[in-house]
Tab-separated table of C-alpha atoms and ligand atoms in Angstrom:
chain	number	residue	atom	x	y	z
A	1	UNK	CA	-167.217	134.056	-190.539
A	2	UNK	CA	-169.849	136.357	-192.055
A	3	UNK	CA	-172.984	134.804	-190.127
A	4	UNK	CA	-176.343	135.244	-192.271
A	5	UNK	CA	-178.898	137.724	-190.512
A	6	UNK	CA	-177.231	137.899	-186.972
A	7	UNK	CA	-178.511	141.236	-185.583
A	8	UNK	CA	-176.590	142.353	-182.523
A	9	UNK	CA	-179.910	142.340	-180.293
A	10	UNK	CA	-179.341	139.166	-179.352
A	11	UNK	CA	-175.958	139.271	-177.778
A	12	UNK	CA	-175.979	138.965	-174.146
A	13	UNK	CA	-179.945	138.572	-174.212
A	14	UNK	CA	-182.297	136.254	-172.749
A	15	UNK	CA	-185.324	134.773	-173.210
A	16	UNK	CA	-187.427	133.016	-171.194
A	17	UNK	CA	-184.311	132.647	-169.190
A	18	UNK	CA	-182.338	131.483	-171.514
A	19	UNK	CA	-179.489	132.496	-173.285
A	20	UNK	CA	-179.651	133.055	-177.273
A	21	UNK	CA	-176.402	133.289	-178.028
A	22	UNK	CA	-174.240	131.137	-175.405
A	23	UNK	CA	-171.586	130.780	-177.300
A	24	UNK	CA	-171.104	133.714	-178.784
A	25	UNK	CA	-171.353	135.201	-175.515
A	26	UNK	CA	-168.654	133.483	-173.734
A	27	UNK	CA	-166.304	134.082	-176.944
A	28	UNK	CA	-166.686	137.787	-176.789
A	29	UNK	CA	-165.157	138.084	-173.005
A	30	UNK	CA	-162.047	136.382	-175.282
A	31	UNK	CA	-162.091	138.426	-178.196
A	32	UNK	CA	-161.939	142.253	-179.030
A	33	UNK	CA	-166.105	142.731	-179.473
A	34	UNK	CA	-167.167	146.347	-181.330
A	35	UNK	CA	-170.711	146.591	-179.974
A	36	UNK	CA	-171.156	149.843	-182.203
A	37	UNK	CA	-170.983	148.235	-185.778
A	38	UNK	CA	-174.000	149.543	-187.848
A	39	UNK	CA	-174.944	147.616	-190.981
A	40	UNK	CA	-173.949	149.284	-193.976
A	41	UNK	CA	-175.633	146.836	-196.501
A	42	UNK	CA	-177.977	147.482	-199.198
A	43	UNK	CA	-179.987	146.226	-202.020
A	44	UNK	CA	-177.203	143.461	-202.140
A	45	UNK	CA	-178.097	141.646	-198.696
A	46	UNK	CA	-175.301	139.259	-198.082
A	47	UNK	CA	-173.108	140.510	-200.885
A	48	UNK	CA	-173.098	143.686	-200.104
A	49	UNK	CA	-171.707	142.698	-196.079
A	50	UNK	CA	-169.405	140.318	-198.382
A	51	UNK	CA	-168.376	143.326	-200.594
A	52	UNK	CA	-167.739	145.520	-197.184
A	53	UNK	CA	-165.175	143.536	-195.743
A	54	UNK	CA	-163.628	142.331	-198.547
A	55	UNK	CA	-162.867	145.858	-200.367
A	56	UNK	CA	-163.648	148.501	-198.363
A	57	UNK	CA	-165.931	149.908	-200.091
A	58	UNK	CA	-169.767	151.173	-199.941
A	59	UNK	CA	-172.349	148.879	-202.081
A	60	UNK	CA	-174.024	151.037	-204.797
A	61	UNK	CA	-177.187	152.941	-204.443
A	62	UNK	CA	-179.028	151.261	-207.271
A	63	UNK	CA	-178.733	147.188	-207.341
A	64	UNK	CA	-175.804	145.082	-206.204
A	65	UNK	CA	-171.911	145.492	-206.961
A	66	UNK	CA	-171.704	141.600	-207.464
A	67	UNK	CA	-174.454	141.458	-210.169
A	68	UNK	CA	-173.391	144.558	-212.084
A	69	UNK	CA	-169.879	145.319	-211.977
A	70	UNK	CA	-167.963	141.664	-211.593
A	71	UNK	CA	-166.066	142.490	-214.219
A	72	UNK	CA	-163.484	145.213	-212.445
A	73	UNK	CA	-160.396	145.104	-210.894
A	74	UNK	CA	-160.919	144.937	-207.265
A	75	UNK	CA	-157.979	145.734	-204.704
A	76	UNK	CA	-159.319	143.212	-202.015
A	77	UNK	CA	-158.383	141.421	-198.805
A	78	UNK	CA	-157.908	138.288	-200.555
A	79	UNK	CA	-155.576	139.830	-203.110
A	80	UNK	CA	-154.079	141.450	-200.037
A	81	UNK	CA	-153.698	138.345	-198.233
A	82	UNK	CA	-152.493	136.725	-201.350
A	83	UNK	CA	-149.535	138.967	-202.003
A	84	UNK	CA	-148.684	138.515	-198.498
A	85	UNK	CA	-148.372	134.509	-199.288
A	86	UNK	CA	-151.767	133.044	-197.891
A	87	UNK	CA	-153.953	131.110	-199.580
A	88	UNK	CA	-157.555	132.486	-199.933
A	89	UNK	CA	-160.557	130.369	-200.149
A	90	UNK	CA	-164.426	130.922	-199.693
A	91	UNK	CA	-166.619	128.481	-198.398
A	92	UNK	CA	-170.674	129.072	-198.276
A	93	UNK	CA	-172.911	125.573	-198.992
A	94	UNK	CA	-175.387	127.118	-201.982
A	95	UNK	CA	-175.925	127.169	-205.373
A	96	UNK	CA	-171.979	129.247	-206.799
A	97	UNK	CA	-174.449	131.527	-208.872
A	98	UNK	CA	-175.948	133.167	-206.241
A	99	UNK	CA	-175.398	136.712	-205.694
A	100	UNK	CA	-173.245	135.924	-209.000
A	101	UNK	CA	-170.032	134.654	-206.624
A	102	UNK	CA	-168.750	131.954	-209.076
A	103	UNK	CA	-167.586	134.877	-211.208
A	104	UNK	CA	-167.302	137.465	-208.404
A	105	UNK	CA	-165.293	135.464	-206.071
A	106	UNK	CA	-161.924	135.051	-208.260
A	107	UNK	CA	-162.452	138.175	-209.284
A	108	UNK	CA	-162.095	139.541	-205.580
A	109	UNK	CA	-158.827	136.820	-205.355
A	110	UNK	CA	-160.539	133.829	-203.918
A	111	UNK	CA	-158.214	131.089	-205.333
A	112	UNK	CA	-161.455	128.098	-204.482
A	113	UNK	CA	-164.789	128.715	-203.767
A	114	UNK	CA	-166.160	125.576	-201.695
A	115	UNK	CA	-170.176	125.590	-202.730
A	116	UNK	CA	-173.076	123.631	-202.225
A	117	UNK	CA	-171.737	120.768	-205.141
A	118	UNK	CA	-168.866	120.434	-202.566
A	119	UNK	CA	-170.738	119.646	-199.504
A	120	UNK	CA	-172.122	116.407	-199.031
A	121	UNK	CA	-176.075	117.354	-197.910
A	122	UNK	CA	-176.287	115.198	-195.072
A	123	UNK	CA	-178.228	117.392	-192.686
A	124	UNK	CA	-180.608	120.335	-194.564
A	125	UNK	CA	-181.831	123.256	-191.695
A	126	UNK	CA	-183.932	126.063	-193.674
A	127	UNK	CA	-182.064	126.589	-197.443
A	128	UNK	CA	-179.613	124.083	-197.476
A	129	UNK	CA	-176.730	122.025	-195.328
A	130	UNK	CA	-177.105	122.938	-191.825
A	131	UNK	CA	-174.447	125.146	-190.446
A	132	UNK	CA	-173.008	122.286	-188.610
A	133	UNK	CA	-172.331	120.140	-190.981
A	134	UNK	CA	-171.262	123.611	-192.979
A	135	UNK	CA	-168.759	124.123	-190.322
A	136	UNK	CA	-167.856	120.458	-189.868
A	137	UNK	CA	-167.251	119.803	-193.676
A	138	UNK	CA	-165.345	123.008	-194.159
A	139	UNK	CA	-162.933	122.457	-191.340
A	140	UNK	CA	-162.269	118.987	-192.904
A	141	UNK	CA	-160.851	121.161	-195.820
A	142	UNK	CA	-159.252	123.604	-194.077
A	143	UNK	CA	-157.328	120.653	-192.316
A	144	UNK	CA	-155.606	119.862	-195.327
A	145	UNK	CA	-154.300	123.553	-196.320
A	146	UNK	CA	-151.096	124.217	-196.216
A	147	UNK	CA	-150.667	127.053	-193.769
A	148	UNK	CA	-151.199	130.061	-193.708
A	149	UNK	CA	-154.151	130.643	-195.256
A	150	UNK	CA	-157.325	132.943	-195.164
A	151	UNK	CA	-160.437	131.303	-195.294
A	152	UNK	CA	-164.198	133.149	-195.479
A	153	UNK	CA	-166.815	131.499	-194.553
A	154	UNK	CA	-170.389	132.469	-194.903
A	155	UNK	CA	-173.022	130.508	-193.084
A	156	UNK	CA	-176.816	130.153	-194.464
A	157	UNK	CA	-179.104	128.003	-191.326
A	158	UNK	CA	-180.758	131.976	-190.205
A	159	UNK	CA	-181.945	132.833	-193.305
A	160	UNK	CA	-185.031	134.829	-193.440
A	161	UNK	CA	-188.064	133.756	-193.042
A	162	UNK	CA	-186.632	131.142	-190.397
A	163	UNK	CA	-189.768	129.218	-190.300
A	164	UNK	CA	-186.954	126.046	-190.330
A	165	UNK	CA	-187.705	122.369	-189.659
A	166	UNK	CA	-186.192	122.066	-186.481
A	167	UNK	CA	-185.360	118.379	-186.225
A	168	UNK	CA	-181.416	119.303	-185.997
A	169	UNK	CA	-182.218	121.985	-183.351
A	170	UNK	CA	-181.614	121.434	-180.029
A	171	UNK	CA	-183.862	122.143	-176.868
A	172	UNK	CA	-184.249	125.749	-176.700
A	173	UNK	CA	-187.561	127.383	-175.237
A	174	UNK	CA	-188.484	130.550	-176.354
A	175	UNK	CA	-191.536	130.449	-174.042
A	176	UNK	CA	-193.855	133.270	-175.229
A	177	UNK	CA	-192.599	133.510	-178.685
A	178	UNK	CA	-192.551	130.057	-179.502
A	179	UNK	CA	-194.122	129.482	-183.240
A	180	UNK	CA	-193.937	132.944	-183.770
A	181	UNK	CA	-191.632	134.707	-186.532
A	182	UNK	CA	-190.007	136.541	-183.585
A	183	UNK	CA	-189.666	133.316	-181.691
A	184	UNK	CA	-188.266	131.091	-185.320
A	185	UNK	CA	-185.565	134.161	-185.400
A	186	UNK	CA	-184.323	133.471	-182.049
A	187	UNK	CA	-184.388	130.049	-182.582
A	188	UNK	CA	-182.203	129.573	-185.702
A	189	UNK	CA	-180.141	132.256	-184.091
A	190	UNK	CA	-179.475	129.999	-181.254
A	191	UNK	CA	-178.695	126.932	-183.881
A	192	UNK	CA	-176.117	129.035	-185.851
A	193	UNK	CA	-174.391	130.130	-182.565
A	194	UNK	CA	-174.393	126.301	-181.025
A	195	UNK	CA	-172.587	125.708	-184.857
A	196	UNK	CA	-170.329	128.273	-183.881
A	197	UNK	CA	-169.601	126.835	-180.491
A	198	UNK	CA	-169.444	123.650	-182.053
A	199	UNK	CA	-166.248	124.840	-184.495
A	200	UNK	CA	-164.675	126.667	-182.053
A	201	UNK	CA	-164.201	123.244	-180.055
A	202	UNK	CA	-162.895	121.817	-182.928
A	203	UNK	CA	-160.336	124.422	-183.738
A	204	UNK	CA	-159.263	123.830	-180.455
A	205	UNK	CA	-159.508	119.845	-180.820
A	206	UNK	CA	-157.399	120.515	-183.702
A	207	UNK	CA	-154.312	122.032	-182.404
A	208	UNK	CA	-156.237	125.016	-184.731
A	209	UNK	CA	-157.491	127.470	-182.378
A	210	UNK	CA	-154.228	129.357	-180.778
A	211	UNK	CA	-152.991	129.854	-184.246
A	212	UNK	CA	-155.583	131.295	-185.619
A	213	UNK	CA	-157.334	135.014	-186.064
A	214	UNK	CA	-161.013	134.712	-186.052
A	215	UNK	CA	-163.059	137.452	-186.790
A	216	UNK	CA	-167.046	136.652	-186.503
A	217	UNK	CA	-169.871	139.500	-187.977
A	218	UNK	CA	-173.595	139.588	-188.918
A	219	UNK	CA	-174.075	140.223	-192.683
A	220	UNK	CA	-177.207	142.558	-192.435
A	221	UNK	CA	-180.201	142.689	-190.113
A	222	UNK	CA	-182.925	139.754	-189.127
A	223	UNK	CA	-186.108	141.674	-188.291
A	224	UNK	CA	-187.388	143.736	-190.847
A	225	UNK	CA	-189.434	146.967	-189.747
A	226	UNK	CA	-192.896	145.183	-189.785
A	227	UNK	CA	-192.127	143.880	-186.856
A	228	UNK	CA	-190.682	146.916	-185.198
A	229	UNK	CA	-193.207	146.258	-182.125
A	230	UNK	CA	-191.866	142.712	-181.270
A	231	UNK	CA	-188.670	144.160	-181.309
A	232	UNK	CA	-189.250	146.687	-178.962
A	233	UNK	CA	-191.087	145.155	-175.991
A	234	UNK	CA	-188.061	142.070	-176.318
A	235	UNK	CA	-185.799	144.721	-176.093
A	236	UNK	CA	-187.423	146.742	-173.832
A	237	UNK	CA	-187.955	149.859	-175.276
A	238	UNK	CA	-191.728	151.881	-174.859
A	239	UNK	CA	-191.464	153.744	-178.151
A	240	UNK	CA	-189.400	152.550	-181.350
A	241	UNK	CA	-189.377	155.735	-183.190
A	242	UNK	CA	-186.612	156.393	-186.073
A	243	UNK	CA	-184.345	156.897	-183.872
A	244	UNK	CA	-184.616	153.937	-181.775
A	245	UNK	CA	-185.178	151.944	-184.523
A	246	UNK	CA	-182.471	153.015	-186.821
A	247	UNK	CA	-180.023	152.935	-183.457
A	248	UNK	CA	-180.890	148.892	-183.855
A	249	UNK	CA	-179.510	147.807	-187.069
A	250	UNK	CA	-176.283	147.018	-185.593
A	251	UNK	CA	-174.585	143.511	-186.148
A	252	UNK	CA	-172.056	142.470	-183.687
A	253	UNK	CA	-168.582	141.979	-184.560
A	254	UNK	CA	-165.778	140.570	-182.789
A	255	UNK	CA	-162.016	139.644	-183.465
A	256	UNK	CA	-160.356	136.305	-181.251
A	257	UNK	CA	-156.864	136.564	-181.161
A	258	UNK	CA	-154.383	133.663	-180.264
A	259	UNK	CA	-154.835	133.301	-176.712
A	260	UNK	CA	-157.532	135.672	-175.858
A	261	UNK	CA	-154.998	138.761	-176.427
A	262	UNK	CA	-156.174	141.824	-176.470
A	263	UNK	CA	-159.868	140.952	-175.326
A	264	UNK	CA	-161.881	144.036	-174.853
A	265	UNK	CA	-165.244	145.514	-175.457
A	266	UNK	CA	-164.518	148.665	-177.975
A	267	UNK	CA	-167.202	151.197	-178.442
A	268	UNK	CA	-166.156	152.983	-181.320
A	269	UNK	CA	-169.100	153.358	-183.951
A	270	UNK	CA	-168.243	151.531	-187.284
A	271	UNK	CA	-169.387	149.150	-189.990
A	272	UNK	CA	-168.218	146.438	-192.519
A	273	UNK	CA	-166.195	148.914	-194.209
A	274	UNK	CA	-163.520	148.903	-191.641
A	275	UNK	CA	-163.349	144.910	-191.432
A	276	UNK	CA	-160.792	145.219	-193.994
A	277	UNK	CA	-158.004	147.437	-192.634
A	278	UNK	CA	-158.442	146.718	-189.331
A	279	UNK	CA	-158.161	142.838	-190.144
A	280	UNK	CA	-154.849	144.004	-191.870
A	281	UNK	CA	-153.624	145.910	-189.512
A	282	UNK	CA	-154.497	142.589	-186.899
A	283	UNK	CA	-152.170	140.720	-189.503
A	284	UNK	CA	-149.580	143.159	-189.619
A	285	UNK	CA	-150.223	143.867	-193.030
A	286	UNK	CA	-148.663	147.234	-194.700
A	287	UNK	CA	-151.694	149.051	-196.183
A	288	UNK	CA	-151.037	152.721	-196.578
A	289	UNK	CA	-150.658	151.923	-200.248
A	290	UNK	CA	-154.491	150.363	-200.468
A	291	UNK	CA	-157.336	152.487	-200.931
A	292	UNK	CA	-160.253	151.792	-198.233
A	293	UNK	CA	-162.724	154.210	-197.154
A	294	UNK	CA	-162.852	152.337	-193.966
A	295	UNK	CA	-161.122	152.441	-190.701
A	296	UNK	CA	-158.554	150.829	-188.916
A	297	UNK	CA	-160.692	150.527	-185.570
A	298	UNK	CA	-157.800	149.275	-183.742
A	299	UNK	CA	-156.303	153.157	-184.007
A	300	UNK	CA	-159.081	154.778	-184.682
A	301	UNK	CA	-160.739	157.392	-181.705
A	302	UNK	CA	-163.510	158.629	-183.960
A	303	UNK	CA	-165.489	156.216	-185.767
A	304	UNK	CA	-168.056	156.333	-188.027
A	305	UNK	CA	-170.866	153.678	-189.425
A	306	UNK	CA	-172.558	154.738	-192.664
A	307	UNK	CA	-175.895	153.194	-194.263
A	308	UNK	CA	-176.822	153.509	-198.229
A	309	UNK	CA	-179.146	156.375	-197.823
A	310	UNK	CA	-176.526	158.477	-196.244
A	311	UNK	CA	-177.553	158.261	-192.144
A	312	UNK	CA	-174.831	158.119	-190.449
A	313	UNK	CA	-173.804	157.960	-186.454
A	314	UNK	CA	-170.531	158.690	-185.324
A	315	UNK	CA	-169.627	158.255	-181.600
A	316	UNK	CA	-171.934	161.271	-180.121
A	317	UNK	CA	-174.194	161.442	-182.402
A	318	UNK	CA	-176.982	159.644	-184.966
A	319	UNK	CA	-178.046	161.511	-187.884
A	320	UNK	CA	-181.003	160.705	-189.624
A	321	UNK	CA	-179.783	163.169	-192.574
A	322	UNK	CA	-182.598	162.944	-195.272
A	323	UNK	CA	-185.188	163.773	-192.275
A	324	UNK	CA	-182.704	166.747	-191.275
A	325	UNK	CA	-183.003	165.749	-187.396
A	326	UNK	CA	-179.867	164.093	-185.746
A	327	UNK	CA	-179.880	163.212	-182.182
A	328	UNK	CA	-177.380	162.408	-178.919
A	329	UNK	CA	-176.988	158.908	-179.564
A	330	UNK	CA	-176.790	158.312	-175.367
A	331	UNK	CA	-179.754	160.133	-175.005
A	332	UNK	CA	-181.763	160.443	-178.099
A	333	UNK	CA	-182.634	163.980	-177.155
A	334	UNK	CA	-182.664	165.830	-180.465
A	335	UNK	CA	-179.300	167.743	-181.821
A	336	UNK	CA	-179.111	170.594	-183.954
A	337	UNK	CA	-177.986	168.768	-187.258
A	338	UNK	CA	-176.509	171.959	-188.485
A	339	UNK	CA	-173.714	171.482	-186.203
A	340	UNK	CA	-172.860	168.004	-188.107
A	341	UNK	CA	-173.004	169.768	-191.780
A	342	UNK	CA	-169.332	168.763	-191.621
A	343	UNK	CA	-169.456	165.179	-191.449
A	344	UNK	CA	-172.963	164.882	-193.148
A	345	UNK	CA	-170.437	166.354	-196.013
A	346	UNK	CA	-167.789	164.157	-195.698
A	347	UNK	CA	-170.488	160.777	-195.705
A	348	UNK	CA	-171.745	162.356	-198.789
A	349	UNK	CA	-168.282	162.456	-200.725
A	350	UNK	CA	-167.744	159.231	-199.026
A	351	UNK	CA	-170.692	157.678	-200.792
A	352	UNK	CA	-170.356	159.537	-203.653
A	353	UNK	CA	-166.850	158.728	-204.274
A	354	UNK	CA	-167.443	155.091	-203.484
A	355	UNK	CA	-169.845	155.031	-206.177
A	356	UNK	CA	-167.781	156.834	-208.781
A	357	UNK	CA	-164.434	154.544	-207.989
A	358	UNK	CA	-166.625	151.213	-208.664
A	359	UNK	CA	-168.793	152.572	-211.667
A	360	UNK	CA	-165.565	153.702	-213.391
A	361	UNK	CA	-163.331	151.064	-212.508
A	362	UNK	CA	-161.036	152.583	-211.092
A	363	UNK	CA	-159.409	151.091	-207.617
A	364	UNK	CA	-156.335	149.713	-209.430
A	365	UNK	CA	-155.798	152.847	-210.537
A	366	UNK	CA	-156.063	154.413	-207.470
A	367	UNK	CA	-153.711	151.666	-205.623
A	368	UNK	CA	-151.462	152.371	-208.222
A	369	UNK	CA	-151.349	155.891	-207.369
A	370	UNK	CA	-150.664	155.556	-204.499
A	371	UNK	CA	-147.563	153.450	-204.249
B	1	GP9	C1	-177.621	132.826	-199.964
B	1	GP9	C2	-177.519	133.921	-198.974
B	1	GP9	C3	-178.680	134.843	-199.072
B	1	GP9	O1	-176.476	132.493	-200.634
B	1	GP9	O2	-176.283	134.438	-198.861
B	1	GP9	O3	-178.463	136.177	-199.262
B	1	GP9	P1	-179.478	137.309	-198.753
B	1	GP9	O4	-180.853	136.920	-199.211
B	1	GP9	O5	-179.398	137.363	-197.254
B	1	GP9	O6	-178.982	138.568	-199.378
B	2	MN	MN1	-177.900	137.621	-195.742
């Protein structure tokens, strides 16, 4: 589940003494939670955190992989999941054209994309059907699949600007931030995570739950740098300079195995770009034949997350490169950046690469090179 504008602020925060993210909350002492997974989106938003899992690779520097290269030949999880004989579907209630998915998606190897003309609109929170009924309708269809099957789902009730009509909501008090675009955030944060809790109770009602790997990330960030001040005194911190702030734009993302297996917190700094082979490697999936410039966090020591404009942070350190200063990321006392040329070189190529693989077209290629 790729949940729309979930920053990972919110997890295990209050406000005015009450929880924001319940649910979520009591699923991550069950799952394996990575607490250090920077967002690596760019001008693509929610395709970009949908290209990131999915491929493995970086979104462009200049406009969105979806709208301007649909047309190449993708090595994705969904063909990956397909070869390995599940069915792949996508499910996100709004209009197919959006972010150009009804002719990105079976290009990536979604056999069905399940849009907004195959919900029934009975409940509408903010741009469309509220994530419950999202999640309510979508299990319906997911009842019927033949096993096994990968499903994606992308939810929509926290969209940006959040300013929803709240009639579906239930009784949350933000005290102090109520009416406030700070206090709206929190509030159709809580909604999408009561959604959440909701499906997870009917996985389980369902006979679903045990039998099922269910990873659950933020696409991008929810509070955009104008309101860097709220930000800070919520989360407690005197000054939000660049390095606090950039420190920040972190989603959470966490992986429930059958049975709470496994449950852990890891540490290890990453991003969407290692969803993919570390959801393969959960699967048991051969991939040493795929190209992916991320990481399988489940072996990896040494992570690394990586944003557009080539900051980086690895597990000491934060780098914000263009601004040549990198600092201790414990600390945030400053760190000569000199003695990171290495790895600011290797994000480079990274990016660079990235970019030169998707403008020429060339992952198949690259797969095929490799086997
Ligand atoms: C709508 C949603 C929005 O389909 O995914 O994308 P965003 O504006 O967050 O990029
Ligand atoms: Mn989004």
């Amino acid at each position: 589940i790729q949940v729309e504008a979930l920053q990972e602020f919110v997890i295990n925060r209050k406000v005015n003494g009450f929880e924001v993210t319940p649910n979520l909350n009591k699923l991550i002492k069950e799952s394996i939670y990575f607490d250090n997974y920077y967002c690596e989106t760019g001008l693509g938003g929610t395709s970009d955190a949908e290209l990131l899992a999915n491929t493995s690779l970086f979104p462009i520097k200049d406009g969105s992989v979806y709208m301007r290269y649909s047309g190449n030949d993708f090595v994705s999880l969904p063909k990956t999941m397909k070869a390995n004989h599940y069915d792949t579907m996508v499910m996100h209630a709004f209009k197919p054209g959006f972010w150009n998915r009804s002719v990105m998606y079976p290009q990536l190897g979604f056999d069905e994309f399940i849009n907004k003309q195959d919900y029934e609109h009975d409940e509408i929170v903010g741009m469309g059907v509220s994530d419950k009924s999202f999640f309510r309708q979508s299990l319906e269809r997911m009842k019927e699949k033949d096993k096994p099957f990968y499903s994606f789902m992308i939810t929509l009730s926290s969209h940006f600007p959040y300013n929803n009509d709240k009639k579906f909501y239930s009784e949350f008090d933000v005290g102090e931030y109520k009416n406030t675009f700070f206090g709206d955030y929190l509030e159709a944060i809580h909604y999408t995570d009561e959604a959440i809790g909701y499906f997870v109770e009917e996985l389980k009602n369902n006979d679903m739950f045990d039998d099922t790997v269910l990873a659950i990330y933020g696409d991008h960030y929810g509070i955009s740098k104008d309101k860097k001040d709220v930000l800070a005194k919520f989360v407690g911190i005197d000054n939000m300079d660049d390095f606090n702030w950039v420190k920040l734009q972190k989603v959470p993302m966490l992986i429930h195995l059958p049975e709470g297996k496994n449950a852990e917190i890891n540490h290890i700094a990453s991003g969407g770009v290692d969803f993919m082979p570390t959801i393969l490697n959960i699967m048991g999936i051969e991939s040493k034949d795929i190209p992916m410039f991320g990481n399988d966090l489940m072996n990896s020591k040494e992570g690394i997350g990586i944003m557009p404009n080539g900051y980086f942070m690895d597990n000491e350190h934060l780098s914000l490169t263009a601004d040549g200063v990198a600092f201790d990321i414990e600390t945030g006392k400053e760190y000569p950046i000199d003695n990171l040329k290495d790895k600011t070189e290797e994000v480079k190529k990274k990016l660079y690469y990235s970019d030169l693989i998707i403008q020429n077209n060339i992952m198949g290629k690259i797969k095929d090179y490799l086997k």
